[in-house]
């Protein structure tokens, strides 16, 4: 395969481009899932937010896909979740879809986890993200039961692993 027209860079978790892309992801996820949580009991939204939170001290690596012109096309994090290695916060901008950006970012996470001695990479997603689910299947992830910290607040999550 030739030059994909973008490169993968490792950046700080607080890189402004990374923060901007995570903000876009938050808006997208709110739009996709916002209505599905209307019947939540009091406090559930806060519990869910805590389960989804990623703290900088847990982040092993932050990757950005960068276009030839220097614009950010996508983002993903690799974090340690206890003894596990978890892929988090994957986003590909609308303009960059179908260019292999999501696959390249996923492979960057897997390669870094492998370098760190991981036996697998896990991730949590949901039914309202069909593009993500297709990518995960295409990159070798297989379904697993919902894992902590998502069991109580998002039991309908779709979780996956890629054994290394």
Tab-separated table of C-alpha atoms in Angstrom:
chain	number	residue	atom	x	y	z
A	1	UNK	CA	0.000	0.000	0.000
A	2	UNK	CA	1.339	3.445	-0.865
A	3	UNK	CA	1.458	6.654	1.139
A	4	UNK	CA	-1.936	7.087	2.853
A	5	UNK	CA	-1.598	10.886	2.791
A	6	UNK	CA	-1.484	11.205	6.579
A	7	UNK	CA	0.857	10.354	9.430
A	8	UNK	CA	0.343	9.167	12.998
A	9	UNK	CA	1.950	11.297	15.714
A	10	UNK	CA	2.272	10.723	19.440
A	11	UNK	CA	1.286	13.855	21.367
A	12	UNK	CA	0.672	14.901	24.961
A	13	UNK	CA	-2.785	14.108	26.293
A	14	UNK	CA	-3.369	17.844	26.747
A	15	UNK	CA	-2.308	18.773	23.206
A	16	UNK	CA	-4.869	21.391	22.051
A	17	UNK	CA	-5.629	19.423	18.871
A	18	UNK	CA	-6.346	16.312	20.937
A	19	UNK	CA	-8.585	18.268	23.296
A	20	UNK	CA	-10.471	19.760	20.337
A	21	UNK	CA	-11.083	16.344	18.773
A	22	UNK	CA	-12.270	14.885	22.084
A	23	UNK	CA	-14.728	17.798	22.301
A	24	UNK	CA	-16.073	16.948	18.843
A	25	UNK	CA	-16.406	13.316	19.944
A	26	UNK	CA	-18.317	14.352	23.065
A	27	UNK	CA	-20.802	16.337	20.963
A	28	UNK	CA	-21.253	13.401	18.586
A	29	UNK	CA	-21.818	10.927	21.427
A	30	UNK	CA	-24.272	13.292	23.142
A	31	UNK	CA	-26.228	13.498	19.906
A	32	UNK	CA	-26.221	9.718	19.422
A	33	UNK	CA	-27.009	8.680	22.993
A	34	UNK	CA	-28.578	11.734	24.673
A	35	UNK	CA	-32.183	10.614	24.335
A	36	UNK	CA	-31.513	7.043	25.416
A	37	UNK	CA	-30.711	8.104	28.977
A	38	UNK	CA	-33.883	10.105	29.660
A	39	UNK	CA	-35.281	7.544	32.122
A	40	UNK	CA	-32.121	7.283	34.219
A	41	UNK	CA	-32.545	7.334	38.005
A	42	UNK	CA	-31.158	10.375	39.866
A	43	UNK	CA	-27.360	10.387	39.951
A	44	UNK	CA	-26.928	7.933	37.076
A	45	UNK	CA	-25.593	10.591	34.666
A	46	UNK	CA	-22.872	11.495	37.155
A	47	UNK	CA	-22.009	7.834	37.721
A	48	UNK	CA	-21.813	7.293	33.954
A	49	UNK	CA	-19.576	10.351	33.540
A	50	UNK	CA	-17.261	9.007	36.241
A	51	UNK	CA	-17.107	5.607	34.529
A	52	UNK	CA	-16.247	7.228	31.193
A	53	UNK	CA	-13.696	9.673	32.598
A	54	UNK	CA	-10.106	9.267	31.465
A	55	UNK	CA	-7.521	10.712	33.828
A	56	UNK	CA	-4.209	11.940	32.455
A	57	UNK	CA	-2.201	9.720	34.815
A	58	UNK	CA	-3.843	6.627	33.252
A	59	UNK	CA	-2.966	7.585	29.668
A	60	UNK	CA	-0.096	5.609	28.177
A	61	UNK	CA	-0.201	7.288	24.772
A	62	UNK	CA	-2.237	9.792	22.778
A	63	UNK	CA	-2.147	9.506	18.993
A	64	UNK	CA	-3.256	11.967	16.342
A	65	UNK	CA	-3.607	11.303	12.639
A	66	UNK	CA	-2.252	14.355	10.828
A	67	UNK	CA	-2.996	15.360	7.237
A	68	UNK	CA	-0.208	16.527	4.933
A	69	UNK	CA	-1.347	20.122	5.548
A	70	UNK	CA	-0.969	19.696	9.331
A	71	UNK	CA	-4.652	19.393	10.202
A	72	UNK	CA	-5.733	16.756	12.705
A	73	UNK	CA	-7.836	13.993	11.131
A	74	UNK	CA	-8.328	11.682	14.086
A	75	UNK	CA	-7.487	10.872	17.687
A	76	UNK	CA	-7.210	7.894	20.020
A	77	UNK	CA	-5.918	7.195	23.532
A	78	UNK	CA	-4.370	4.135	25.081
A	79	UNK	CA	-4.883	3.945	28.817
A	80	UNK	CA	-4.134	1.574	31.624
A	81	UNK	CA	-7.326	0.458	33.314
A	82	UNK	CA	-5.967	-1.475	36.260
A	83	UNK	CA	-4.096	-4.381	34.706
A	84	UNK	CA	-5.779	-3.920	31.333
A	85	UNK	CA	-4.815	-1.830	28.280
A	86	UNK	CA	-7.840	0.030	26.909
A	87	UNK	CA	-8.439	1.827	23.621
A	88	UNK	CA	-10.390	5.040	24.344
A	89	UNK	CA	-11.768	8.135	22.648
A	90	UNK	CA	-11.308	7.126	19.012
A	91	UNK	CA	-12.583	9.742	16.596
A	92	UNK	CA	-12.102	10.287	12.879
A	93	UNK	CA	-13.281	13.609	11.471
A	94	UNK	CA	-16.042	13.488	8.883
A	95	UNK	CA	-13.667	14.771	6.191
A	96	UNK	CA	-11.186	11.955	6.893
A	97	UNK	CA	-13.548	8.986	6.774
A	98	UNK	CA	-12.806	6.101	4.384
A	99	UNK	CA	-9.079	6.986	4.240
A	100	UNK	CA	-7.814	4.353	6.691
A	101	UNK	CA	-7.376	6.834	9.553
A	102	UNK	CA	-9.372	4.811	12.090
A	103	UNK	CA	-7.524	1.628	11.184
A	104	UNK	CA	-4.126	3.360	11.473
A	105	UNK	CA	-5.002	4.858	14.857
A	106	UNK	CA	-6.281	1.498	16.113
A	107	UNK	CA	-3.103	-0.216	14.951
A	108	UNK	CA	-0.988	2.460	16.687
A	109	UNK	CA	-2.743	1.659	19.981
A	110	UNK	CA	-2.293	-2.085	19.485
A	111	UNK	CA	1.399	-1.691	18.624
A	112	UNK	CA	2.070	0.489	21.688
A	113	UNK	CA	0.194	-1.905	23.974
A	114	UNK	CA	2.162	-4.837	22.542
A	115	UNK	CA	5.420	-2.935	23.166
A	116	UNK	CA	4.271	-2.428	26.757
A	117	UNK	CA	3.744	-6.147	27.276
A	118	UNK	CA	-0.036	-6.258	26.961
A	119	UNK	CA	-1.668	-9.605	26.305
A	120	UNK	CA	-4.767	-7.892	24.903
A	121	UNK	CA	-6.382	-4.525	24.233
A	122	UNK	CA	-9.982	-3.984	25.342
A	123	UNK	CA	-12.545	-1.341	24.459
A	124	UNK	CA	-16.092	-0.266	25.228
A	125	UNK	CA	-18.511	1.034	22.609
A	126	UNK	CA	-22.225	1.047	21.977
A	127	UNK	CA	-24.941	0.175	19.484
A	128	UNK	CA	-25.315	3.772	18.226
A	129	UNK	CA	-21.765	3.722	16.793
A	130	UNK	CA	-22.023	1.379	13.788
A	131	UNK	CA	-18.957	2.874	12.083
A	132	UNK	CA	-16.832	2.128	15.129
A	133	UNK	CA	-18.234	-1.376	15.503
A	134	UNK	CA	-17.404	-2.153	11.869
A	135	UNK	CA	-13.861	-0.842	12.332
A	136	UNK	CA	-13.283	-2.905	15.464
A	137	UNK	CA	-14.461	-6.088	13.758
A	138	UNK	CA	-12.290	-5.347	10.718
A	139	UNK	CA	-9.224	-4.833	12.910
A	140	UNK	CA	-9.520	-8.117	14.772
A	141	UNK	CA	-11.493	-7.223	17.894
A	142	UNK	CA	-13.955	-9.812	19.174
A	143	UNK	CA	-16.864	-9.405	21.627
A	144	UNK	CA	-16.379	-9.835	25.373
A	145	UNK	CA	-18.723	-9.271	28.339
A	146	UNK	CA	-19.178	-5.726	29.623
A	147	UNK	CA	-16.345	-4.956	32.033
A	148	UNK	CA	-15.812	-2.517	34.882
A	149	UNK	CA	-16.267	0.400	35.187
A	150	UNK	CA	-19.176	0.162	32.735
A	151	UNK	CA	-21.248	-2.701	34.197
A	152	UNK	CA	-23.524	-0.670	36.480
A	153	UNK	CA	-24.011	2.479	34.415
A	154	UNK	CA	-23.859	1.164	30.845
A	155	UNK	CA	-24.817	-2.522	30.920
A	156	UNK	CA	-25.868	-2.387	27.254
A	157	UNK	CA	-22.314	-1.488	26.239
A	158	UNK	CA	-20.678	-3.513	23.509
A	159	UNK	CA	-17.187	-4.479	24.622
A	160	UNK	CA	-14.372	-6.068	22.665
A	161	UNK	CA	-10.862	-7.424	22.962
A	162	UNK	CA	-7.991	-7.961	20.621
A	163	UNK	CA	-5.698	-10.683	21.842
A	164	UNK	CA	-2.073	-9.919	21.082
